Coordinates of C-alpha atoms and ligand atoms in Angstrom, one line a residue:
M1 CA 62.1 -42.1 -15.2
T2 CA 64.8 -42.7 -12.7
T3 CA 64.5 -41.5 -9.2
K4 CA 67.7 -40.2 -7.7
T5 CA 67.9 -39.8 -3.9
M6 CA 69.3 -36.4 -2.9
T7 CA 72.2 -37.1 -0.7
P8 CA 74.1 -34.1 0.6
T9 CA 77.4 -33.8 -1.2
L10 CA 80.3 -31.8 -0.2
D11 CA 79.3 -29.5 -3.0
A12 CA 75.9 -28.8 -1.5
V13 CA 77.5 -27.4 1.7
S14 CA 80.3 -25.6 0.0
P15 CA 81.7 -22.6 2.0
D16 CA 79.4 -20.1 0.1
R17 CA 76.3 -22.2 0.9
R18 CA 76.1 -21.8 4.7
P19 CA 73.7 -19.1 5.7
R20 CA 73.5 -20.6 9.2
R21 CA 76.9 -19.0 9.9
L22 CA 75.0 -15.8 10.3
R23 CA 72.7 -17.3 12.9
R24 CA 75.4 -19.0 15.0
T25 CA 75.5 -16.6 18.1
E26 CA 73.2 -14.0 19.5
S27 CA 75.8 -11.3 18.8
I28 CA 76.0 -12.3 15.1
R29 CA 72.2 -12.4 14.9
T30 CA 72.0 -8.9 16.3
L31 CA 74.7 -7.7 13.9
V32 CA 72.8 -8.9 10.8
R33 CA 69.2 -8.1 12.0
E34 CA 67.4 -6.3 9.2
T35 CA 64.4 -5.0 11.2
V36 CA 64.5 -3.5 14.7
V37 CA 61.4 -2.1 16.4
R38 CA 62.2 0.9 18.7
P39 CA 59.8 2.4 21.3
E40 CA 60.1 5.6 19.2
D41 CA 58.3 3.7 16.4
L42 CA 55.2 3.1 18.5
I43 CA 52.1 5.2 19.1
Y44 CA 50.2 4.4 22.3
P45 CA 46.4 4.6 22.2
L46 CA 44.6 5.8 25.4
F47 CA 40.9 6.0 26.3
V48 CA 39.8 9.1 28.2
V49 CA 36.6 9.2 30.3
P50 CA 35.0 12.2 32.0
N51 CA 36.3 12.8 35.6
T52 CA 32.9 11.8 37.0
R53 CA 33.5 8.2 36.0
P54 CA 35.8 5.7 37.6
K55 CA 39.0 4.2 36.1
V56 CA 38.0 0.9 34.6
E57 CA 40.1 -1.9 33.0
I58 CA 38.6 -3.2 29.7
G59 CA 37.5 -6.8 30.2
S60 CA 38.5 -7.9 26.7
M61 CA 41.7 -6.0 26.7
P62 CA 43.8 -6.9 29.8
G63 CA 46.2 -4.0 30.7
V64 CA 44.1 -1.4 28.8
W65 CA 42.0 1.1 30.9
Q66 CA 39.5 3.8 30.5
L67 CA 41.3 6.6 32.3
R68 CA 40.4 10.0 33.7
V69 CA 42.4 13.1 32.7
R70 CA 44.9 13.0 35.6
E71 CA 45.5 9.2 35.0
V72 CA 46.1 9.8 31.3
V73 CA 48.7 12.4 32.2
D74 CA 50.5 9.9 34.5
E75 CA 50.4 7.4 31.7
A76 CA 51.7 9.9 29.2
R77 CA 54.6 10.7 31.5
R78 CA 55.5 7.0 32.0
A79 CA 55.3 6.4 28.3
Y80 CA 57.6 9.3 27.5
D81 CA 60.1 8.3 30.1
L82 CA 60.2 4.8 28.5
G83 CA 61.0 6.3 25.0
I84 CA 57.5 6.4 23.5
R85 CA 57.1 9.6 21.6
A86 CA 53.4 9.7 20.6
L87 CA 49.9 9.0 22.0
L88 CA 46.6 8.6 20.2
L89 CA 43.6 9.7 22.3
F90 CA 40.0 8.4 22.1
G91 CA 37.3 10.0 24.1
L92 CA 34.1 8.8 25.9
P93 CA 31.8 11.8 26.2
E94 CA 29.4 12.9 29.0
Y95 CA 26.4 12.5 26.6
K96 CA 25.6 11.2 23.1
D97 CA 23.3 12.5 20.5
G98 CA 22.5 12.1 16.8
I99 CA 25.4 14.3 15.6
G100 CA 28.1 13.7 18.2
S101 CA 28.0 17.3 19.4
A102 CA 29.9 16.4 22.6
S103 CA 33.0 15.9 20.5
W104 CA 33.6 19.6 19.9
D105 CA 32.9 20.6 23.5
P106 CA 36.1 22.5 24.5
A107 CA 35.8 21.0 28.0
G108 CA 35.3 17.4 26.7
P109 CA 37.6 14.6 27.9
V110 CA 39.9 14.6 24.9
Q111 CA 40.3 18.4 24.8
S112 CA 41.0 18.4 28.6
A113 CA 43.4 15.5 28.3
I114 CA 45.3 17.2 25.4
E115 CA 45.7 20.4 27.4
A116 CA 46.8 18.6 30.6
I117 CA 49.3 16.4 28.7
K118 CA 50.7 19.4 26.9
R119 CA 51.2 21.1 30.2
A120 CA 52.8 18.2 32.0
V121 CA 54.7 16.4 29.2
P122 CA 55.1 19.1 26.5
Q123 CA 57.6 17.0 24.5
I124 CA 55.3 14.2 23.7
T125 CA 53.3 14.2 20.4
V126 CA 49.6 14.1 21.0
M127 CA 47.3 12.7 18.3
A128 CA 43.5 12.7 18.5
D129 CA 41.3 10.3 16.8
V130 CA 38.6 12.1 14.8
C131 CA 35.3 10.2 14.4
L132 CA 31.7 10.5 15.5
C133 CA 31.0 6.9 16.6
E134 CA 32.1 7.4 20.2
Y135 CA 29.8 10.5 20.4
T136 CA 26.7 9.5 18.5
D137 CA 23.7 7.7 20.2
H138 CA 23.4 5.4 17.2
G139 CA 27.2 4.5 17.2
H140 CA 27.8 5.2 13.6
C141 CA 30.7 7.2 12.3
G142 CA 28.5 9.8 10.6
V143 CA 25.1 11.4 10.4
I144 CA 22.2 9.0 9.8
V145 CA 19.7 9.8 7.1
D146 CA 16.6 8.0 5.9
H147 CA 16.9 7.0 2.2
N148 CA 13.5 5.6 1.3
G149 CA 13.1 3.7 4.5
T150 CA 16.7 2.6 4.7
K151 CA 19.0 4.2 7.2
D152 CA 22.3 5.3 5.8
V153 CA 25.3 7.4 6.8
D154 CA 25.3 10.6 4.8
N155 CA 28.8 11.5 3.6
D156 CA 28.5 15.2 2.9
Q157 CA 26.5 16.1 6.0
T158 CA 29.2 14.4 8.1
L159 CA 32.2 16.3 6.8
P160 CA 31.6 19.6 8.5
L161 CA 31.0 17.8 11.8
L162 CA 34.3 16.0 11.5
A163 CA 36.0 19.2 10.6
K164 CA 34.5 20.9 13.7
Q165 CA 35.7 18.1 15.9
A166 CA 39.2 18.2 14.4
V167 CA 39.5 22.0 14.8
S168 CA 38.4 21.6 18.4
F169 CA 41.1 19.0 19.2
A170 CA 43.7 21.0 17.3
A171 CA 42.8 24.2 19.2
A172 CA 43.2 22.3 22.5
G173 CA 46.8 21.6 21.4
A174 CA 46.8 18.3 19.4
D175 CA 49.8 17.9 17.1
F176 CA 48.0 15.6 14.8
V177 CA 44.3 14.7 14.1
A178 CA 43.6 11.2 12.8
P179 CA 40.3 10.9 11.0
S180 CA 39.0 7.3 11.2
D181 CA 35.5 7.7 9.8
M182 CA 36.2 6.7 6.2
M183 CA 33.9 9.4 4.7
D184 CA 35.0 10.6 1.2
G185 CA 36.7 13.9 1.2
R186 CA 37.2 14.2 4.9
V187 CA 41.0 14.9 4.7
A188 CA 40.4 17.9 2.4
A189 CA 37.5 19.1 4.6
I190 CA 39.6 18.9 7.8
R191 CA 42.7 20.4 6.1
E192 CA 40.7 23.4 4.9
A193 CA 39.0 23.9 8.3
L194 CA 42.4 23.7 10.1
D195 CA 44.0 26.2 7.8
D196 CA 41.0 28.5 8.1
A197 CA 41.5 28.4 11.8
S198 CA 45.2 29.2 11.4
L199 CA 46.1 25.8 12.6
T200 CA 48.4 25.2 9.7
D201 CA 51.0 23.3 11.8
V202 CA 48.6 20.6 12.9
G203 CA 49.1 17.5 10.8
I204 CA 46.7 14.8 9.6
M205 CA 47.3 11.1 10.0
A206 CA 44.7 9.6 7.8
Y207 CA 43.2 6.2 8.4
S208 CA 43.4 5.8 4.6
A209 CA 42.8 2.0 4.2
K210 CA 40.5 1.2 7.1
Y211 CA 38.8 -2.1 6.6
A212 CA 35.4 -3.3 8.0
S213 CA 37.0 -5.7 10.4
G214 CA 35.9 -8.2 13.0
F215 CA 39.2 -7.3 14.8
Y216 CA 37.7 -4.1 16.2
G217 CA 35.4 -6.0 18.6
P218 CA 37.2 -5.3 21.9
F219 CA 37.7 -1.6 21.0
R220 CA 34.0 -1.1 20.8
E221 CA 33.8 -2.2 24.4
A222 CA 36.7 0.1 25.3
A223 CA 35.2 3.1 23.4
E224 CA 31.6 2.2 23.9
S225 CA 31.1 2.8 20.2
A226 CA 29.3 -0.3 18.8
P227 CA 26.8 0.6 16.1
Q228 CA 23.2 0.2 17.4
F229 CA 22.0 -1.1 14.1
G230 CA 23.6 -2.4 10.9
D231 CA 27.4 -2.4 10.4
R232 CA 30.1 -0.2 8.9
R233 CA 30.4 -1.9 5.5
S234 CA 29.0 1.1 3.6
Y235 CA 31.9 3.2 4.7
Q236 CA 34.8 1.0 5.8
M237 CA 36.6 -1.1 3.2
D238 CA 36.0 -4.7 2.1
P239 CA 38.8 -6.9 3.5
A240 CA 39.2 -8.4 0.0
N241 CA 40.5 -5.3 -1.7
V242 CA 44.0 -3.9 -2.1
R243 CA 43.7 -1.9 -5.3
E244 CA 40.9 0.0 -3.7
A245 CA 43.2 0.7 -0.7
L246 CA 45.7 2.3 -3.1
R247 CA 43.0 4.5 -4.5
E248 CA 42.0 5.6 -1.0
M249 CA 45.6 6.4 -0.1
E250 CA 46.1 8.3 -3.3
L251 CA 43.0 10.5 -2.6
D252 CA 44.2 11.1 1.0
V253 CA 47.6 12.1 -0.2
E254 CA 46.1 14.5 -2.8
E255 CA 43.8 16.0 -0.2
G256 CA 46.7 16.8 2.1
A257 CA 47.3 13.9 4.5
D258 CA 50.7 14.1 6.2
M259 CA 50.8 10.4 7.0
I260 CA 48.7 7.5 5.7
M261 CA 47.6 4.5 7.7
V262 CA 46.5 0.9 7.2
K263 CA 44.2 -0.7 9.7
P264 CA 44.1 -3.5 10.9
A265 CA 47.8 -4.5 10.6
L266 CA 48.2 -8.3 10.8
S267 CA 45.8 -9.5 8.2
Y268 CA 46.8 -6.6 6.0
L269 CA 50.6 -6.9 5.8
D270 CA 50.4 -6.9 2.0
V271 CA 48.4 -3.7 2.1
I272 CA 51.1 -2.1 4.3
R273 CA 53.8 -3.3 1.8
A274 CA 51.8 -1.8 -1.1
A275 CA 51.5 1.5 0.8
R276 CA 55.2 1.6 1.4
D277 CA 56.1 0.8 -2.2
N278 CA 53.7 3.3 -3.7
F279 CA 53.9 6.4 -1.5
D280 CA 56.6 8.5 0.1
L281 CA 54.7 9.7 3.1
P282 CA 55.2 8.0 6.5
V283 CA 53.1 4.8 6.7
A284 CA 51.4 4.0 10.0
A285 CA 49.8 0.6 10.8
Y286 CA 47.2 0.0 13.5
N287 CA 47.8 -3.2 15.5
V288 CA 44.1 -3.2 16.6
S289 CA 42.3 -4.3 19.7
G290 CA 41.4 -7.8 18.5
E291 CA 45.0 -8.5 17.5
Y292 CA 46.0 -7.4 21.0
S293 CA 43.3 -9.4 22.8
M294 CA 44.1 -12.6 20.9
V295 CA 47.7 -12.5 22.1
K296 CA 46.6 -11.7 25.7
A297 CA 43.9 -14.4 25.8
A298 CA 46.2 -17.1 24.4
A299 CA 49.1 -16.1 26.7
E300 CA 46.8 -16.1 29.7
R301 CA 46.0 -19.7 29.0
G302 CA 49.6 -20.5 28.6
W303 CA 49.1 -21.4 24.9
I304 CA 51.7 -19.0 23.6
D305 CA 54.6 -17.0 25.0
G306 CA 52.9 -13.5 25.1
P307 CA 56.0 -11.2 25.0
R308 CA 57.7 -13.3 22.4
V309 CA 54.6 -13.2 20.1
M310 CA 54.3 -9.5 20.7
N311 CA 57.8 -8.9 19.5
E312 CA 57.3 -11.1 16.5
I313 CA 54.0 -9.3 15.6
L314 CA 55.5 -5.8 15.9
T315 CA 58.6 -6.8 13.9
S316 CA 56.5 -8.3 11.2
I317 CA 54.5 -5.1 10.9
K318 CA 57.6 -3.0 10.6
R319 CA 59.2 -5.5 8.2
A320 CA 56.1 -5.2 6.0
G321 CA 56.9 -1.5 5.6
A322 CA 55.3 0.4 8.5
D323 CA 57.3 3.4 9.8
L324 CA 54.9 3.8 12.8
I325 CA 52.8 1.2 14.7
I326 CA 49.8 2.2 16.8
T327 CA 49.7 -0.5 19.4
Y328 CA 48.2 -1.3 22.9
H329 CA 51.5 -3.2 23.5
A330 CA 53.5 0.1 23.4
L331 CA 54.2 0.5 27.1
E332 CA 54.8 -3.2 27.7
F333 CA 57.2 -3.3 24.7
A334 CA 59.0 -0.2 25.9
E335 CA 59.4 -1.6 29.4
K336 CA 61.1 -4.7 28.1
Q337 CA 63.7 -2.7 26.2
G338 CA 66.9 -1.3 27.7
Ligands
PBG401 C1 36.5 4.7 15.3 C2 37.6 3.7 15.5 C3 37.6 2.3 15.6 C4 38.9 1.9 15.9 C5 39.7 3.1 15.8 N1 38.9 4.2 15.6 C6 36.5 1.4 15.7 C7 35.6 1.2 14.5 O1 35.8 1.7 13.4 O2 34.6 0.5 14.7 C8 39.4 0.5 16.1 C9 40.6 0.4 16.9 C10 40.9 -1.0 17.5 O3 40.1 -1.9 17.2 O4 41.8 -1.1 18.2 N2 35.9 4.7 14.1

């Protein structure tokens, strides 16, 4: 066999083989850019604490705070003024119990924050995360039962509690509720409860493909929601599965979801693409706490250029097919635009 050295010939760089022409200047690059992230694509998550507690920055999430209602309102106003159109609220209750009953207290932190934001910044879309883990003393996303000596989360006993919580947030004025518990049938249960309460305009953004992920670590500090025993693998998905994700999405669509979500985002870009290619509903992706903290930690050490990596990450999530990105970077991203 003869080896031939590849030497560039005039033919190899003939006029129609020069893609670099399209990268020559910043204005040309802007002209041909295929994916552009706008502040309007982002959903900004916020953690609300009771007014009796102080405002505290989350140690593992620099720039993210546990806020009281009036501070959440200020943050909502800042976000709206910078072009962000939606918030996702998480609540830290006054007390926890076995069934998360503080979550449907009409005077709870999330309900109070929804009302206050709707009064002060009525144009902004308010979404509320629906789950029991921030409200239960055991930290699991549903009701715990004893199955022959093994503790397990009971699916069907959990559904009415999630529905009750969702109706409570919706009655306070939430535009969307976002169930993140991964119980079977929760979208249908919540849809039915909302409709029965004449809250037919309130939408459901379903955490359809939510994986049992190590990337939620910092969030559990922020939301004080770490499970007190075991893990979430009997309800959240196995990171290895994408066909199962499509099945979860299909069920949520059938049950009445208005938007579907993939979570986390970065290690699951193929799942986002599959969601986009298989369904016509808006697809959201959650750029989760661990993804955020890794960027912050490496940037703090000077190992990476934080803002540049943030842009690249958000662009990749949108390029993969997400219409909406839930991200703790939202405000920082919006501040750097314009
Ligand atoms: C509640 C919930 C979690 C997240 C969103 N909703 C944590 C979990 O499932 O343990 C994670 C968000 C993040 O990591 O940023 N079930």
